[in-house]
Coordinates of C-alpha atoms in Angstrom, one line a residue:
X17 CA -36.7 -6.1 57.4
X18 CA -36.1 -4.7 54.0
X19 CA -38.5 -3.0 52.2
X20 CA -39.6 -4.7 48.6
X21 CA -41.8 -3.2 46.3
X22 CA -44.1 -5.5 44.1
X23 CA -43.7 -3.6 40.5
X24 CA -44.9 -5.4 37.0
X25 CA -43.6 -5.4 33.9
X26 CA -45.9 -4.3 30.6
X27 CA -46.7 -5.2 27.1
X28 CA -45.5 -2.6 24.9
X29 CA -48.8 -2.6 23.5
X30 CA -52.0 -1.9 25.0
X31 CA -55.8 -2.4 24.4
X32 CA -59.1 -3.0 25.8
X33 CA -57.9 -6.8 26.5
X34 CA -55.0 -5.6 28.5
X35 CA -52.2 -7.2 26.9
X36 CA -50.3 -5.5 29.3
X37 CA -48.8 -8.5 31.6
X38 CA -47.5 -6.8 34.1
X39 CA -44.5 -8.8 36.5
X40 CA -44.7 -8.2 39.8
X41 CA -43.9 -9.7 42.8
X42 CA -44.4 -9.0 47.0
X43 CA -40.8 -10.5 47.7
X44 CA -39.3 -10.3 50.7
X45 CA -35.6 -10.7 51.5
X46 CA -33.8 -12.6 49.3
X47 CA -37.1 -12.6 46.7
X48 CA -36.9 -10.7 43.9
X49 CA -39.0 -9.3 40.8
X50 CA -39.7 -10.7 37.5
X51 CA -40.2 -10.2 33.6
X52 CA -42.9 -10.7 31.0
X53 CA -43.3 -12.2 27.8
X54 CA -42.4 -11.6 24.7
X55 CA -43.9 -10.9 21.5
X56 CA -46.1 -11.2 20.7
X57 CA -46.2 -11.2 24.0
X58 CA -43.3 -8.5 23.5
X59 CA -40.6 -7.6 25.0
X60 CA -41.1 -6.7 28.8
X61 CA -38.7 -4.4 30.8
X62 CA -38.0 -5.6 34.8
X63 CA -38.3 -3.9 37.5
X64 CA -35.8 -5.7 41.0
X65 CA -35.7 -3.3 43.4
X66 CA -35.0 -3.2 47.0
X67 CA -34.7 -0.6 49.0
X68 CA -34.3 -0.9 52.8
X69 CA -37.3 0.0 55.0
X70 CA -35.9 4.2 56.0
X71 CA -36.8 5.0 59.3
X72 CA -38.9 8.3 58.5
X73 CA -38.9 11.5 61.1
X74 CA -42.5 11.7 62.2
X75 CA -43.1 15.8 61.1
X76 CA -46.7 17.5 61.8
X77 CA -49.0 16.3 59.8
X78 CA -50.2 19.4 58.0
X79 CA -46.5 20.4 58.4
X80 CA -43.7 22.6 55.8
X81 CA -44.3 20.3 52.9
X82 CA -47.5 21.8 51.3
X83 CA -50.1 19.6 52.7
X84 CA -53.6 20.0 51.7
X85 CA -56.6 18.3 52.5
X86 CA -58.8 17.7 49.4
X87 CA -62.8 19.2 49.6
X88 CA -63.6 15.3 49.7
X89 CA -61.4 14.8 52.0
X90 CA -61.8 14.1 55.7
X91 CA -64.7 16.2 58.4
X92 CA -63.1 14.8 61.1
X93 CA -58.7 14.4 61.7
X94 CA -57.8 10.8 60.3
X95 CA -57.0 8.4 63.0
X96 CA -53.8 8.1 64.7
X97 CA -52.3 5.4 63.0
X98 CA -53.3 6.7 59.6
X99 CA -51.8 10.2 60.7
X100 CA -48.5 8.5 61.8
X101 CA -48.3 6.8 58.5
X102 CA -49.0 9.7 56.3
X103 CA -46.6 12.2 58.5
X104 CA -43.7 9.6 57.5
X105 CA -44.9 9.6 53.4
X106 CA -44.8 13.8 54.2
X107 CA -41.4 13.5 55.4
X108 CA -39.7 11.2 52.6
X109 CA -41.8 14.0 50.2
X110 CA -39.7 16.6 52.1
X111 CA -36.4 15.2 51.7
X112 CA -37.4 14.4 48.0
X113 CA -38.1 18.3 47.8
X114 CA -41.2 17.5 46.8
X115 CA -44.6 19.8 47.4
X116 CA -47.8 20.6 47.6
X117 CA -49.2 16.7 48.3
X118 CA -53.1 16.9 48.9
X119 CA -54.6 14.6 51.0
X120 CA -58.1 12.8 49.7
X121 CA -60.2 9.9 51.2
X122 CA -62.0 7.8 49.1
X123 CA -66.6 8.0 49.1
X124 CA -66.4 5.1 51.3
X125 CA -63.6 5.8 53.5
X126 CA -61.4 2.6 52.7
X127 CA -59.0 4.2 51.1
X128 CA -56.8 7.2 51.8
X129 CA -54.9 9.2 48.9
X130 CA -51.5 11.3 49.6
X131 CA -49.2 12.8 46.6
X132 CA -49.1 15.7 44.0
X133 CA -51.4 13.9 41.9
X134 CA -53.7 15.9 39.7
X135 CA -57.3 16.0 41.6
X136 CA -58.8 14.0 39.1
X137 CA -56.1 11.0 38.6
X138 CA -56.4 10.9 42.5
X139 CA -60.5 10.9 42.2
X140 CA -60.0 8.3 39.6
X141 CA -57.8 6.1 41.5
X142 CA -59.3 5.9 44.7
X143 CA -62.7 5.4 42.9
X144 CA -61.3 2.4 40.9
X145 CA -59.8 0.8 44.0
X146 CA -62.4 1.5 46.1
X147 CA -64.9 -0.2 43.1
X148 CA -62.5 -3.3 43.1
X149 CA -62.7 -3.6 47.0
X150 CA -66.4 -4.3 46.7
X151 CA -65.7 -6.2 43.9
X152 CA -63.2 -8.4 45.6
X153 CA -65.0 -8.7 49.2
X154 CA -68.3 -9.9 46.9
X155 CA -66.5 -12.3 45.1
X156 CA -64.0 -14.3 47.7
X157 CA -67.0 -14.2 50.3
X158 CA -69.1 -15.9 47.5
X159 CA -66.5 -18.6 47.2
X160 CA -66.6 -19.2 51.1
X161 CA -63.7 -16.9 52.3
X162 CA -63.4 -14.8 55.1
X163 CA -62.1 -11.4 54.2
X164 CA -62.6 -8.6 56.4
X165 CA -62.4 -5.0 56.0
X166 CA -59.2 -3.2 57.4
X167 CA -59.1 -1.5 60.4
X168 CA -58.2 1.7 59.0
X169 CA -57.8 2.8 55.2
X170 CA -56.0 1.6 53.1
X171 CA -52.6 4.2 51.7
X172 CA -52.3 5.2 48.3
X173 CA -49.4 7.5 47.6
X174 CA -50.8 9.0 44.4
X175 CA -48.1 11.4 42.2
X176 CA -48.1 13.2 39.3
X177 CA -45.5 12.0 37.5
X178 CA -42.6 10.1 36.1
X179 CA -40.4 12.4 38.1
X180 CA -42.0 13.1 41.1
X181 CA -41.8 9.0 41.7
X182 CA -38.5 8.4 41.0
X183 CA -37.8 11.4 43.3
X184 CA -40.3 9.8 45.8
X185 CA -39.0 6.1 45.6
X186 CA -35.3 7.2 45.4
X187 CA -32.2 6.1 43.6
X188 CA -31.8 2.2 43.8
X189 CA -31.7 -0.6 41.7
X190 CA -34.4 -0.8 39.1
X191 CA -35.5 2.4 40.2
X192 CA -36.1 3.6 36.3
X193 CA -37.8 0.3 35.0
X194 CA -39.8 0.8 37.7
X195 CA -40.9 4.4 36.9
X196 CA -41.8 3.4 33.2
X197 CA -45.3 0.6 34.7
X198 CA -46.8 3.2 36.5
X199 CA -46.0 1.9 40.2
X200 CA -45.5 -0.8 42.8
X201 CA -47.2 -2.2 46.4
X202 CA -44.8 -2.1 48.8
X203 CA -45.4 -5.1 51.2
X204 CA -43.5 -4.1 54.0
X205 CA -44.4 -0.2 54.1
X206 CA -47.9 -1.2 53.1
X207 CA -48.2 1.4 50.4
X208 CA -49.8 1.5 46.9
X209 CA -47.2 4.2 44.6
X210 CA -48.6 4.9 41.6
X211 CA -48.4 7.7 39.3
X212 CA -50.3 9.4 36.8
X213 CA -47.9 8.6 33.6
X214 CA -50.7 10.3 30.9
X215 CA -48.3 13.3 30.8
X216 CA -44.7 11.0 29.8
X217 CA -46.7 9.4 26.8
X218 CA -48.3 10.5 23.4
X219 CA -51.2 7.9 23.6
X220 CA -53.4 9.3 26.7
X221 CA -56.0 6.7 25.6
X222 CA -53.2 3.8 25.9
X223 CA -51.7 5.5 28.9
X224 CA -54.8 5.6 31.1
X225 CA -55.4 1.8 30.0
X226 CA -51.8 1.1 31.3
X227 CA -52.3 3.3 34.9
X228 CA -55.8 1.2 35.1
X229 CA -53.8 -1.6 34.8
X230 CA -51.4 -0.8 37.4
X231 CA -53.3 0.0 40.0
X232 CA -55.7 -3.1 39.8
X233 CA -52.4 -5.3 39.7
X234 CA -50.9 -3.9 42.4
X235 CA -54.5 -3.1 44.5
X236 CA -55.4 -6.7 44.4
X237 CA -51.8 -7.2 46.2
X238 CA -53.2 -5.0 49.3
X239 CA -56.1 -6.3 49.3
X240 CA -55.0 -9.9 50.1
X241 CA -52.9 -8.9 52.5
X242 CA -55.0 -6.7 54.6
X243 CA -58.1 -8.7 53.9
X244 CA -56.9 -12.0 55.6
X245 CA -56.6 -14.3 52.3
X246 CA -52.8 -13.7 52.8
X247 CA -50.6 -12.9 56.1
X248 CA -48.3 -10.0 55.2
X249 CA -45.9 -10.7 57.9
X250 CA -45.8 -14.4 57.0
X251 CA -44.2 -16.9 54.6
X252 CA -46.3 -16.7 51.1
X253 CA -44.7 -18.4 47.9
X254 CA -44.4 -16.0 45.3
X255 CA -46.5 -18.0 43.5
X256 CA -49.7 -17.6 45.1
X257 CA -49.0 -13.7 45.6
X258 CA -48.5 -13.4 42.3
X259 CA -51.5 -15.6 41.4
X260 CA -54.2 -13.6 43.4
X261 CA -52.8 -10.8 41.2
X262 CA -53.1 -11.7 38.1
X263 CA -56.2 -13.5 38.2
X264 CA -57.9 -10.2 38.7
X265 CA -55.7 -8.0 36.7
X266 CA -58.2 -7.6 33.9
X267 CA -60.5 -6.5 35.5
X268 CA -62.2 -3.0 34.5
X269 CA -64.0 -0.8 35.9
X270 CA -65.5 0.9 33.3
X271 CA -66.7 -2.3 32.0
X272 CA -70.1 -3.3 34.2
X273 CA -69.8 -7.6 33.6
X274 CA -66.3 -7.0 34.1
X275 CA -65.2 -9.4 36.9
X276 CA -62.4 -11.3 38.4
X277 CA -60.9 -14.8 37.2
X278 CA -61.4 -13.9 33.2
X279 CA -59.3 -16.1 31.1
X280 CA -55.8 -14.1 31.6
X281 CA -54.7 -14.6 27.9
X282 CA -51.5 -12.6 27.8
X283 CA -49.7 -14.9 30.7
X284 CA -51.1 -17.6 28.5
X285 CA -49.2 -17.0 25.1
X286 CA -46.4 -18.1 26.9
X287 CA -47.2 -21.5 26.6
X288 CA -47.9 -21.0 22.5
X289 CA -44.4 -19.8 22.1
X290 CA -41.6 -22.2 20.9
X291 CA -40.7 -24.4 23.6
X292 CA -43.2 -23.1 25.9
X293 CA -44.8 -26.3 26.7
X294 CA -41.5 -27.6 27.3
X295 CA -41.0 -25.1 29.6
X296 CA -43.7 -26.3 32.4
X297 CA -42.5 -25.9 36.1
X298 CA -43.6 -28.7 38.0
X299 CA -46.4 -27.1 40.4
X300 CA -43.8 -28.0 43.9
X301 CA -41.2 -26.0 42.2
X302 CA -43.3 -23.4 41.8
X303 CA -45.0 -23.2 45.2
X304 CA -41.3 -23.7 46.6
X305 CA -38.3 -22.0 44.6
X306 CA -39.8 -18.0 44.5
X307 CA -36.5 -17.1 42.3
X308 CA -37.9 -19.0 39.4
X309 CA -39.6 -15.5 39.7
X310 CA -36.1 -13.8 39.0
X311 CA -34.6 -16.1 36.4
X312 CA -35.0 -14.5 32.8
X313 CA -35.2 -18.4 31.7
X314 CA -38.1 -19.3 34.3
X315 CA -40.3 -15.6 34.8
X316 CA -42.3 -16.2 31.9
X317 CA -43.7 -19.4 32.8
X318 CA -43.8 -18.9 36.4
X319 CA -46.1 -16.2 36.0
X320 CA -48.1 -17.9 33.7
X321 CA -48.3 -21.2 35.9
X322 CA -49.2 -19.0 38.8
X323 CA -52.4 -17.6 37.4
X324 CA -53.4 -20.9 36.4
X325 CA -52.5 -22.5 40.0
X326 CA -55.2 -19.9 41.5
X327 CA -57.5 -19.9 38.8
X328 CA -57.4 -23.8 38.6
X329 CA -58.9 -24.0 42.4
X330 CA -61.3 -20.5 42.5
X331 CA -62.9 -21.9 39.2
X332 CA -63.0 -25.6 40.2
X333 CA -65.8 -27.5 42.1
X334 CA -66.7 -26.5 45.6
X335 CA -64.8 -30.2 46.8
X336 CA -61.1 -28.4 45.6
X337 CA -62.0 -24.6 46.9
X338 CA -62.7 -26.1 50.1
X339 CA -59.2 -27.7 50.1
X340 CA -58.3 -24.7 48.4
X341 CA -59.3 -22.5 51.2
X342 CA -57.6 -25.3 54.2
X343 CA -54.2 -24.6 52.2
X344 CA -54.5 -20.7 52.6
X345 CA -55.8 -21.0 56.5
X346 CA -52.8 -23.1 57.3
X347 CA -50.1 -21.2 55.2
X348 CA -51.2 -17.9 57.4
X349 CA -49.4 -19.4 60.5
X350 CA -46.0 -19.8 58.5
X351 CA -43.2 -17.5 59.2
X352 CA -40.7 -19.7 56.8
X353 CA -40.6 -21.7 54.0
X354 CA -39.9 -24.8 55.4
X355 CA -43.4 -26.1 55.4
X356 CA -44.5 -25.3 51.9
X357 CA -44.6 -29.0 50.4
X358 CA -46.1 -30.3 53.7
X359 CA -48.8 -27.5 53.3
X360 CA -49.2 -28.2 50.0
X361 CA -49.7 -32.2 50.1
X362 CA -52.1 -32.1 52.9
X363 CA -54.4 -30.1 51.8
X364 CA -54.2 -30.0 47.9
X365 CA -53.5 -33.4 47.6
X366 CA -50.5 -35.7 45.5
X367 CA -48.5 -33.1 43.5
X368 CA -47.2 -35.4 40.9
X369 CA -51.2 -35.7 40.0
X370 CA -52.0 -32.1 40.8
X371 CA -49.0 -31.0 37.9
X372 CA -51.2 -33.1 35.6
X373 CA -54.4 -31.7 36.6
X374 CA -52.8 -28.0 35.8
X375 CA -51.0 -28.7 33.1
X376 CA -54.5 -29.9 30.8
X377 CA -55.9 -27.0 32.5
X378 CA -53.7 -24.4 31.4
X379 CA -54.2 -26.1 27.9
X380 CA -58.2 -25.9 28.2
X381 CA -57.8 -22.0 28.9
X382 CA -55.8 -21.9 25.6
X383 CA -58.6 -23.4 23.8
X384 CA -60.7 -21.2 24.7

């Protein structure tokens, strides 16, 4: 199974209403990434790549590559699974001749940071995603889903820089579009890579809006799928993936009413650009063709329609998240695509009539 690594693409321009839309995507096989708007929605860069899962020589764990553990860091040796999975990140360091990675678990134990990282970008990250965790186990269980905790914690590989993640990630396709937004979730490793890109711009403050941003996008992506709301090893359309994402991807921690499901305006403009109502995927194309994720013609709008998809049912009336929740129980048994429409029309209902409901939706949020 190949490895893919869920990457977004930014504004160039950023502020304390991210407009920042980042393109992402957890794509398997022959799924690939996207692009963002432009202006003012601007411009976007892309990050595709796909690099195949590398089979890792398990080394000690406190072995040759300059392992440390962090004063916050563990009182007791990390369990065996976490071990075996942070041996394997030590070895692909190695071969990257990289050094001197410190290990450091988050206050609450649900996360576990590896990398060259700064001590304080790697406080700072595993403190924001621990923060949006809570945040996100509050909120889903409010709205009547099930979403447990992970067995183990969750892996953030957490470096210092530009370079030391394109050493770390490794030639491939993509490979510098996606060292310029800050990082990707890989779905198959399981593994948040992020990296502290204050020191590759002149802005700090824009910068540490832009690695905030980053890591909640791509957080939100391991969260669903080590939380239950999504199967990892299953079939999920794009679209939904992608729509969990973003309809958290605002939120800050910094800011205390700051919650999930705000109104995402920068994957709305999309429609307020010329021809961008015209542009409107019918909702069982969306949920169905996940290269409408790839096509330069079709990205903009698919990432728009799939916040509004997801927002549409988590901010509807109990009657639709109920549905809502049936569709995501029954797409966690899928291992293909072939039941997508069937899912989708028994347990959200006529599509033709569901288009129409999203469509004035999408045009309420822009009234807003």
């Amino acid at each position: 199974m190949n490895t893919n690594h869920d990457a977004f693409v930014l504004l160039d321009q950023v502020s304390d209403e991210p407009r920042q839309t980042r393109t992402d995507r957890i794509l398997r096989k022959k799924k690939k990434g996207t692009i963002m708007p432009k202006s003012p929605v601007t411009q976007l860069s892309r990050w595709d790549q796909r690099i195949p899962r590398r089979q890792w020589l398990l080394g000690s764990l406190f072995g040759a590559v300059g392992l440390a553990t962090s004063r916050s860091g563990w009182c007791s040796p990390p369990p065996e699974t976490t071990s075996a999975e942070l041996a394997s990140i030590l070895a692909r360091a190695k071969k990257a001749k990289l050094g001197d990675f410190q290990v450091t678990e988050s206050k609450e134990k649900q996360y576990v940071g590896i990398g060259d990282a700064p001590a304080d970008f790697r406080a700072d990250a595993l403190s924001i995603c621990e923060s949006l965790a809570k945040l996100y186990r509050d909120y889903f269980e409010a709205k009547g889903f099930e979403v447990g905790t992970p067995e183990s914690g969750l892996i953030m590989v957490i470096l210092k820089d530009k370079e030391s993640y394109k050493a770390f990630v490794g030639p491939g396709e993509g490979a510098d579009v996606g060292a310029e937004v800050g990082g990707h979730y890989d779905v198959d490793a399981n593994q948040l890579v992020v990296f502290d890109s204050r020191h590759n711009d002149d802005g700090r403050a824009a910068s540490k809006r832009v690695n905030t941003f980053t890591l909640v996008h791509e957080a939100i992506h391991q969260l669903t799928y080590n939380t239950g709301l999504l199967e990892r090893v299953g079939d999920v359309p794009v679209a939904l993936s992608e729509g969990f994402a973003t309809f958290g991807e605002l939120w800050q921690q910094s800011n205390q009413r700051s919650t999930l499901g705000v109104t995402n305006s920068a994957r709305l403009a999309v429609f307020t650009q010329p021809g961008g109502q015209a542009a409107w995927i019918p909702v069982q194309e969306l949920l169905t063709k996940d290269d409408l994720f790839t096509d330069p013609d079709t990205v903009q709008v698919a990432y728009a329609e799939s916040w509004v998809f997801v927002h549409y049912f988590m901010r509807s009336t109990p009657a639709k998240l109920t549905k809502f929740r049936a569709y995501l129980d029954a797409l966690r048994k899928r291992r293909d695509p072939s039941h997508r429409l069937e899912d989708a029309r028994t347990h959200l209902g006529e599509l033709a009539r569901l288009d129409k409901d999203l469509k004035q939706y999408a045009n309420k949020q822009l009234r807003r």
